[in-house]
Amino acid sequence: MVIRLSRAGHAVDWAAVSGAARPDSGRPVTITVSGRTERARARNAARLADHLAARPELDLADVAHTAARHRAHLEHRAGITAAGPAQAVQALRAHADGRAHPDLIAGRVTDGRLAMLFTGQGSQRLCMGRGLYAEFPVFRAAFDEVCAALDPHLSRALGDVLLAGEDGPDAVLVNETEFTQ
């Protein structure tokens, strides 16, 4: 429902939806840009830099969200990490000009295998994937596949722990190393 509201142009408080606090101003975010070719990606970076330079009041978290969720993810991709509009403009312009920048990474999509990143304990919270699991069949299928592969190695079904109700007996297990990592 929230995604449909967003697509229809309604203002959505993403922090309220996710249950997470919005990044404070000055906290870095990653903004993505892509193109069908390297040159197109550079032109898109230049356009985004111009847009941000003309509107320094924009919330970078909103810009990052829009770039990640509502723009095409074409073959040639780049990401910049910035804590403020000026830093974002500087990194985007460096990319547009073909210069290296410490806050920039660029590349091209290649055929490859799926990789999973396990960031360790502390990054989890109870029910964090429940909405995705309920709303998106592709996420649900991938989640179920991962759980099926890991369940034989665990003392309890991973899905039961990760999707446990807040008051359920499995709720506290999300913080146990066996399930977190």
JSON list of N, CA, C and O in Angstrom, two decimals, residues 29-35 38 41-42 45 74-82 87-88 90-96 98-109:
[
{"chain": "A", "resi": 29, "resn": "VAL", "atom": "N", "xyz": [24.81, 9.55, 2.95]},
{"chain": "A", "resi": 29, "resn": "VAL", "atom": "CA", "xyz": [23.90, 8.68, 2.22]},
{"chain": "A", "resi": 29, "resn": "VAL", "atom": "C", "xyz": [24.57, 8.34, 0.89]},
{"chain": "A", "resi": 29, "resn": "VAL", "atom": "O", "xyz": [25.49, 9.02, 0.46]},
{"chain": "A", "resi": 30, "resn": "THR", "atom": "N", "xyz": [24.11, 7.28, 0.25]},
{"chain": "A", "resi": 30, "resn": "THR", "atom": "CA", "xyz": [24.63, 6.90, -1.06]},
{"chain": "A", "resi": 30, "resn": "THR", "atom": "C", "xyz": [23.60, 7.23, -2.12]},
{"chain": "A", "resi": 30, "resn": "THR", "atom": "O", "xyz": [22.44, 6.85, -2.01]},
{"chain": "A", "resi": 31, "resn": "ILE", "atom": "N", "xyz": [24.04, 7.96, -3.13]},
{"chain": "A", "resi": 31, "resn": "ILE", "atom": "CA", "xyz": [23.18, 8.35, -4.23]},
{"chain": "A", "resi": 31, "resn": "ILE", "atom": "C", "xyz": [23.69, 7.65, -5.48]},
{"chain": "A", "resi": 31, "resn": "ILE", "atom": "O", "xyz": [24.89, 7.68, -5.78]},
{"chain": "A", "resi": 32, "resn": "THR", "atom": "N", "xyz": [22.78, 7.00, -6.19]},
{"chain": "A", "resi": 32, "resn": "THR", "atom": "CA", "xyz": [23.16, 6.24, -7.38]},
{"chain": "A", "resi": 32, "resn": "THR", "atom": "C", "xyz": [22.78, 6.98, -8.65]},
{"chain": "A", "resi": 32, "resn": "THR", "atom": "O", "xyz": [21.84, 7.78, -8.66]},
{"chain": "A", "resi": 33, "resn": "VAL", "atom": "N", "xyz": [23.52, 6.69, -9.70]},
{"chain": "A", "resi": 33, "resn": "VAL", "atom": "CA", "xyz": [23.23, 7.24, -11.03]},
{"chain": "A", "resi": 33, "resn": "VAL", "atom": "C", "xyz": [23.64, 6.16, -12.04]},
{"chain": "A", "resi": 33, "resn": "VAL", "atom": "O", "xyz": [24.57, 5.40, -11.79]},
{"chain": "A", "resi": 34, "resn": "SER", "atom": "N", "xyz": [22.91, 6.08, -13.15]},
{"chain": "A", "resi": 34, "resn": "SER", "atom": "CA", "xyz": [23.26, 5.06, -14.15]},
{"chain": "A", "resi": 34, "resn": "SER", "atom": "C", "xyz": [22.99, 5.59, -15.55]},
{"chain": "A", "resi": 34, "resn": "SER", "atom": "O", "xyz": [22.41, 6.65, -15.74]},
{"chain": "A", "resi": 35, "resn": "GLY", "atom": "N", "xyz": [23.43, 4.81, -16.54]},
{"chain": "A", "resi": 35, "resn": "GLY", "atom": "CA", "xyz": [23.22, 5.16, -17.94]},
{"chain": "A", "resi": 35, "resn": "GLY", "atom": "C", "xyz": [23.44, 3.93, -18.81]},
{"chain": "A", "resi": 35, "resn": "GLY", "atom": "O", "xyz": [24.05, 2.95, -18.38]},
{"chain": "A", "resi": 38, "resn": "GLU", "atom": "N", "xyz": [28.83, 4.61, -20.62]},
{"chain": "A", "resi": 38, "resn": "GLU", "atom": "CA", "xyz": [29.60, 5.41, -19.66]},
{"chain": "A", "resi": 38, "resn": "GLU", "atom": "C", "xyz": [29.33, 6.90, -19.87]},
{"chain": "A", "resi": 38, "resn": "GLU", "atom": "O", "xyz": [29.19, 7.65, -18.90]},
{"chain": "A", "resi": 41, "resn": "ARG", "atom": "N", "xyz": [25.98, 7.82, -18.47]},
{"chain": "A", "resi": 41, "resn": "ARG", "atom": "CA", "xyz": [26.05, 7.86, -17.01]},
{"chain": "A", "resi": 41, "resn": "ARG", "atom": "C", "xyz": [26.69, 9.17, -16.55]},
{"chain": "A", "resi": 41, "resn": "ARG", "atom": "O", "xyz": [26.23, 9.82, -15.62]},
{"chain": "A", "resi": 42, "resn": "ALA", "atom": "N", "xyz": [27.75, 9.59, -17.22]},
{"chain": "A", "resi": 42, "resn": "ALA", "atom": "CA", "xyz": [28.43, 10.85, -16.88]},
{"chain": "A", "resi": 42, "resn": "ALA", "atom": "C", "xyz": [27.49, 12.04, -17.10]},
{"chain": "A", "resi": 42, "resn": "ALA", "atom": "O", "xyz": [27.44, 12.96, -16.28]},
{"chain": "A", "resi": 45, "resn": "ALA", "atom": "N", "xyz": [25.05, 12.11, -14.29]},
{"chain": "A", "resi": 45, "resn": "ALA", "atom": "CA", "xyz": [25.70, 12.62, -13.08]},
{"chain": "A", "resi": 45, "resn": "ALA", "atom": "C", "xyz": [25.79, 14.15, -13.14]},
{"chain": "A", "resi": 45, "resn": "ALA", "atom": "O", "xyz": [25.55, 14.84, -12.14]},
{"chain": "A", "resi": 74, "resn": "LEU", "atom": "N", "xyz": [20.39, 1.14, -15.05]},
{"chain": "A", "resi": 74, "resn": "LEU", "atom": "CA", "xyz": [20.94, 0.76, -16.35]},
{"chain": "A", "resi": 74, "resn": "LEU", "atom": "C", "xyz": [22.31, 0.11, -16.18]},
{"chain": "A", "resi": 74, "resn": "LEU", "atom": "O", "xyz": [22.85, 0.03, -15.08]},
{"chain": "A", "resi": 75, "resn": "GLU", "atom": "N", "xyz": [22.88, -0.35, -17.28]},
{"chain": "A", "resi": 75, "resn": "GLU", "atom": "CA", "xyz": [24.09, -1.16, -17.26]},
{"chain": "A", "resi": 75, "resn": "GLU", "atom": "C", "xyz": [25.30, -0.47, -16.61]},
{"chain": "A", "resi": 75, "resn": "GLU", "atom": "O", "xyz": [26.05, -1.09, -15.86]},
{"chain": "A", "resi": 76, "resn": "HIS", "atom": "N", "xyz": [25.49, 0.79, -16.89]},
{"chain": "A", "resi": 76, "resn": "HIS", "atom": "CA", "xyz": [26.63, 1.52, -16.34]},
{"chain": "A", "resi": 76, "resn": "HIS", "atom": "C", "xyz": [26.17, 2.28, -15.11]},
{"chain": "A", "resi": 76, "resn": "HIS", "atom": "O", "xyz": [25.31, 3.15, -15.19]},
{"chain": "A", "resi": 77, "resn": "ARG", "atom": "N", "xyz": [26.75, 1.95, -13.95]},
{"chain": "A", "resi": 77, "resn": "ARG", "atom": "CA", "xyz": [26.26, 2.49, -12.69]},
{"chain": "A", "resi": 77, "resn": "ARG", "atom": "C", "xyz": [27.37, 3.14, -11.88]},
{"chain": "A", "resi": 77, "resn": "ARG", "atom": "O", "xyz": [28.53, 2.76, -11.98]},
{"chain": "A", "resi": 78, "resn": "ALA", "atom": "N", "xyz": [26.96, 4.11, -11.08]},
{"chain": "A", "resi": 78, "resn": "ALA", "atom": "CA", "xyz": [27.90, 4.76, -10.17]},
{"chain": "A", "resi": 78, "resn": "ALA", "atom": "C", "xyz": [27.16, 5.09, -8.89]},
{"chain": "A", "resi": 78, "resn": "ALA", "atom": "O", "xyz": [25.94, 5.27, -8.88]},
{"chain": "A", "resi": 79, "resn": "GLY", "atom": "N", "xyz": [27.91, 5.18, -7.82]},
{"chain": "A", "resi": 79, "resn": "GLY", "atom": "CA", "xyz": [27.35, 5.59, -6.54]},
{"chain": "A", "resi": 79, "resn": "GLY", "atom": "C", "xyz": [28.30, 6.57, -5.88]},
{"chain": "A", "resi": 79, "resn": "GLY", "atom": "O", "xyz": [29.51, 6.44, -5.96]},
{"chain": "A", "resi": 80, "resn": "ILE", "atom": "N", "xyz": [27.72, 7.59, -5.28]},
{"chain": "A", "resi": 80, "resn": "ILE", "atom": "CA", "xyz": [28.52, 8.55, -4.53]},
{"chain": "A", "resi": 80, "resn": "ILE", "atom": "C", "xyz": [27.98, 8.57, -3.10]},
{"chain": "A", "resi": 80, "resn": "ILE", "atom": "O", "xyz": [26.79, 8.38, -2.88]},
{"chain": "A", "resi": 81, "resn": "THR", "atom": "N", "xyz": [28.88, 8.76, -2.17]},
{"chain": "A", "resi": 81, "resn": "THR", "atom": "CA", "xyz": [28.49, 8.86, -0.77]},
{"chain": "A", "resi": 81, "resn": "THR", "atom": "C", "xyz": [28.78, 10.28, -0.32]},
{"chain": "A", "resi": 81, "resn": "THR", "atom": "O", "xyz": [29.90, 10.77, -0.51]},
{"chain": "A", "resi": 82, "resn": "ALA", "atom": "N", "xyz": [27.77, 10.93, 0.24]},
{"chain": "A", "resi": 82, "resn": "ALA", "atom": "CA", "xyz": [27.92, 12.33, 0.62]},
{"chain": "A", "resi": 82, "resn": "ALA", "atom": "C", "xyz": [27.12, 12.63, 1.88]},
{"chain": "A", "resi": 82, "resn": "ALA", "atom": "O", "xyz": [26.06, 12.06, 2.10]},
{"chain": "A", "resi": 87, "resn": "GLN", "atom": "N", "xyz": [29.03, 18.27, -1.00]},
{"chain": "A", "resi": 87, "resn": "GLN", "atom": "CA", "xyz": [29.87, 17.09, -1.19]},
{"chain": "A", "resi": 87, "resn": "GLN", "atom": "C", "xyz": [29.32, 16.22, -2.33]},
{"chain": "A", "resi": 87, "resn": "GLN", "atom": "O", "xyz": [30.08, 15.69, -3.13]},
{"chain": "A", "resi": 88, "resn": "ALA", "atom": "N", "xyz": [28.00, 16.08, -2.40]},
{"chain": "A", "resi": 88, "resn": "ALA", "atom": "CA", "xyz": [27.39, 15.30, -3.47]},
{"chain": "A", "resi": 88, "resn": "ALA", "atom": "C", "xyz": [27.66, 15.93, -4.83]},
{"chain": "A", "resi": 88, "resn": "ALA", "atom": "O", "xyz": [28.03, 15.24, -5.78]},
{"chain": "A", "resi": 90, "resn": "GLN", "atom": "N", "xyz": [30.11, 17.88, -5.67]},
{"chain": "A", "resi": 90, "resn": "GLN", "atom": "CA", "xyz": [31.53, 17.75, -5.99]},
{"chain": "A", "resi": 90, "resn": "GLN", "atom": "C", "xyz": [31.84, 16.35, -6.55]},
{"chain": "A", "resi": 90, "resn": "GLN", "atom": "O", "xyz": [32.52, 16.23, -7.58]},
{"chain": "A", "resi": 91, "resn": "ALA", "atom": "N", "xyz": [31.33, 15.30, -5.91]},
{"chain": "A", "resi": 91, "resn": "ALA", "atom": "CA", "xyz": [31.58, 13.93, -6.38]},
{"chain": "A", "resi": 91, "resn": "ALA", "atom": "C", "xyz": [30.90, 13.67, -7.72]},
{"chain": "A", "resi": 91, "resn": "ALA", "atom": "O", "xyz": [31.49, 13.05, -8.61]},
{"chain": "A", "resi": 92, "resn": "LEU", "atom": "N", "xyz": [29.67, 14.15, -7.89]},
{"chain": "A", "resi": 92, "resn": "LEU", "atom": "CA", "xyz": [28.96, 13.96, -9.16]},
{"chain": "A", "resi": 92, "resn": "LEU", "atom": "C", "xyz": [29.66, 14.69, -10.30]},
{"chain": "A", "resi": 92, "resn": "LEU", "atom": "O", "xyz": [29.79, 14.17, -11.41]},
{"chain": "A", "resi": 93, "resn": "ARG", "atom": "N", "xyz": [30.14, 15.89, -10.04]},
{"chain": "A", "resi": 93, "resn": "ARG", "atom": "CA", "xyz": [30.84, 16.65, -11.09]},
{"chain": "A", "resi": 93, "resn": "ARG", "atom": "C", "xyz": [32.17, 15.98, -11.44]},
{"chain": "A", "resi": 93, "resn": "ARG", "atom": "O", "xyz": [32.58, 15.97, -12.61]},
{"chain": "A", "resi": 94, "resn": "ALA", "atom": "N", "xyz": [32.85, 15.44, -10.44]},
{"chain": "A", "resi": 94, "resn": "ALA", "atom": "CA", "xyz": [34.09, 14.71, -10.72]},
{"chain": "A", "resi": 94, "resn": "ALA", "atom": "C", "xyz": [33.80, 13.55, -11.67]},
{"chain": "A", "resi": 94, "resn": "ALA", "atom": "O", "xyz": [34.51, 13.33, -12.65]},
{"chain": "A", "resi": 95, "resn": "HIS", "atom": "N", "xyz": [32.72, 12.83, -11.39]},
{"chain": "A", "resi": 95, "resn": "HIS", "atom": "CA", "xyz": [32.36, 11.71, -12.26]},
{"chain": "A", "resi": 95, "resn": "HIS", "atom": "C", "xyz": [32.00, 12.21, -13.66]},
{"chain": "A", "resi": 95, "resn": "HIS", "atom": "O", "xyz": [32.43, 11.62, -14.65]},
{"chain": "A", "resi": 96, "resn": "ALA", "atom": "N", "xyz": [31.23, 13.26, -13.72]},
{"chain": "A", "resi": 96, "resn": "ALA", "atom": "CA", "xyz": [30.83, 13.81, -15.02]},
{"chain": "A", "resi": 96, "resn": "ALA", "atom": "C", "xyz": [32.05, 14.24, -15.85]},
{"chain": "A", "resi": 96, "resn": "ALA", "atom": "O", "xyz": [32.04, 14.13, -17.07]},
{"chain": "A", "resi": 98, "resn": "GLY", "atom": "N", "xyz": [35.01, 12.85, -15.61]},
{"chain": "A", "resi": 98, "resn": "GLY", "atom": "CA", "xyz": [35.93, 11.73, -15.79]},
{"chain": "A", "resi": 98, "resn": "GLY", "atom": "C", "xyz": [37.08, 11.70, -14.79]},
{"chain": "A", "resi": 98, "resn": "GLY", "atom": "O", "xyz": [38.10, 11.06, -15.04]},
{"chain": "A", "resi": 99, "resn": "ARG", "atom": "N", "xyz": [36.91, 12.40, -13.67]},
{"chain": "A", "resi": 99, "resn": "ARG", "atom": "CA", "xyz": [37.96, 12.44, -12.66]},
{"chain": "A", "resi": 99, "resn": "ARG", "atom": "C", "xyz": [37.63, 11.46, -11.52]},
{"chain": "A", "resi": 99, "resn": "ARG", "atom": "O", "xyz": [36.48, 11.22, -11.22]},
{"chain": "A", "resi": 100, "resn": "ALA", "atom": "N", "xyz": [38.66, 10.95, -10.89]},
{"chain": "A", "resi": 100, "resn": "ALA", "atom": "CA", "xyz": [38.48, 10.10, -9.71]},
{"chain": "A", "resi": 100, "resn": "ALA", "atom": "C", "xyz": [38.05, 10.98, -8.54]},
{"chain": "A", "resi": 100, "resn": "ALA", "atom": "O", "xyz": [38.35, 12.18, -8.50]},
{"chain": "A", "resi": 101, "resn": "HIS", "atom": "N", "xyz": [37.34, 10.38, -7.61]},
{"chain": "A", "resi": 101, "resn": "HIS", "atom": "CA", "xyz": [36.92, 11.10, -6.40]},
{"chain": "A", "resi": 101, "resn": "HIS", "atom": "C", "xyz": [36.80, 10.06, -5.29]},
{"chain": "A", "resi": 101, "resn": "HIS", "atom": "O", "xyz": [36.29, 8.95, -5.53]},
{"chain": "A", "resi": 102, "resn": "PRO", "atom": "N", "xyz": [37.24, 10.38, -4.06]},
{"chain": "A", "resi": 102, "resn": "PRO", "atom": "CA", "xyz": [37.20, 9.39, -2.98]},
{"chain": "A", "resi": 102, "resn": "PRO", "atom": "C", "xyz": [35.79, 8.96, -2.58]},
{"chain": "A", "resi": 102, "resn": "PRO", "atom": "O", "xyz": [35.62, 7.89, -1.98]},
{"chain": "A", "resi": 103, "resn": "ASP", "atom": "N", "xyz": [34.77, 9.74, -2.91]},
{"chain": "A", "resi": 103, "resn": "ASP", "atom": "CA", "xyz": [33.39, 9.40, -2.54]},
{"chain": "A", "resi": 103, "resn": "ASP", "atom": "C", "xyz": [32.62, 8.77, -3.69]},
{"chain": "A", "resi": 103, "resn": "ASP", "atom": "O", "xyz": [31.40, 8.71, -3.66]},
{"chain": "A", "resi": 104, "resn": "LEU", "atom": "N", "xyz": [33.33, 8.30, -4.71]},
{"chain": "A", "resi": 104, "resn": "LEU", "atom": "CA", "xyz": [32.70, 7.81, -5.94]},
{"chain": "A", "resi": 104, "resn": "LEU", "atom": "C", "xyz": [33.20, 6.41, -6.27]},
{"chain": "A", "resi": 104, "resn": "LEU", "atom": "O", "xyz": [34.39, 6.12, -6.15]},
{"chain": "A", "resi": 105, "resn": "ILE", "atom": "N", "xyz": [32.27, 5.57, -6.69]},
{"chain": "A", "resi": 105, "resn": "ILE", "atom": "CA", "xyz": [32.62, 4.28, -7.26]},
{"chain": "A", "resi": 105, "resn": "ILE", "atom": "C", "xyz": [31.75, 4.08, -8.49]},
{"chain": "A", "resi": 105, "resn": "ILE", "atom": "O", "xyz": [30.56, 4.41, -8.48]},
{"chain": "A", "resi": 106, "resn": "ALA", "atom": "N", "xyz": [32.36, 3.60, -9.57]},
{"chain": "A", "resi": 106, "resn": "ALA", "atom": "CA", "xyz": [31.63, 3.42, -10.82]},
{"chain": "A", "resi": 106, "resn": "ALA", "atom": "C", "xyz": [31.99, 2.08, -11.43]},
{"chain": "A", "resi": 106, "resn": "ALA", "atom": "O", "xyz": [33.10, 1.57, -11.22]},
{"chain": "A", "resi": 107, "resn": "GLY", "atom": "N", "xyz": [31.08, 1.52, -12.18]},
{"chain": "A", "resi": 107, "resn": "GLY", "atom": "CA", "xyz": [31.33, 0.24, -12.81]},
{"chain": "A", "resi": 107, "resn": "GLY", "atom": "C", "xyz": [30.23, -0.12, -13.77]},
{"chain": "A", "resi": 107, "resn": "GLY", "atom": "O", "xyz": [29.37, 0.71, -14.10]},
{"chain": "A", "resi": 108, "resn": "ARG", "atom": "N", "xyz": [30.29, -1.35, -14.20]},
{"chain": "A", "resi": 108, "resn": "ARG", "atom": "CA", "xyz": [29.34, -1.86, -15.17]},
{"chain": "A", "resi": 108, "resn": "ARG", "atom": "C", "xyz": [28.78, -3.17, -14.65]},
{"chain": "A", "resi": 108, "resn": "ARG", "atom": "O", "xyz": [29.51, -3.98, -14.09]},
{"chain": "A", "resi": 109, "resn": "VAL", "atom": "N", "xyz": [27.51, -3.39, -14.87]},
{"chain": "A", "resi": 109, "resn": "VAL", "atom": "CA", "xyz": [26.88, -4.63, -14.46]},
{"chain": "A", "resi": 109, "resn": "VAL", "atom": "C", "xyz": [27.47, -5.77, -15.29]},
{"chain": "A", "resi": 109, "resn": "VAL", "atom": "O", "xyz": [27.65, -5.65, -16.49]}
]
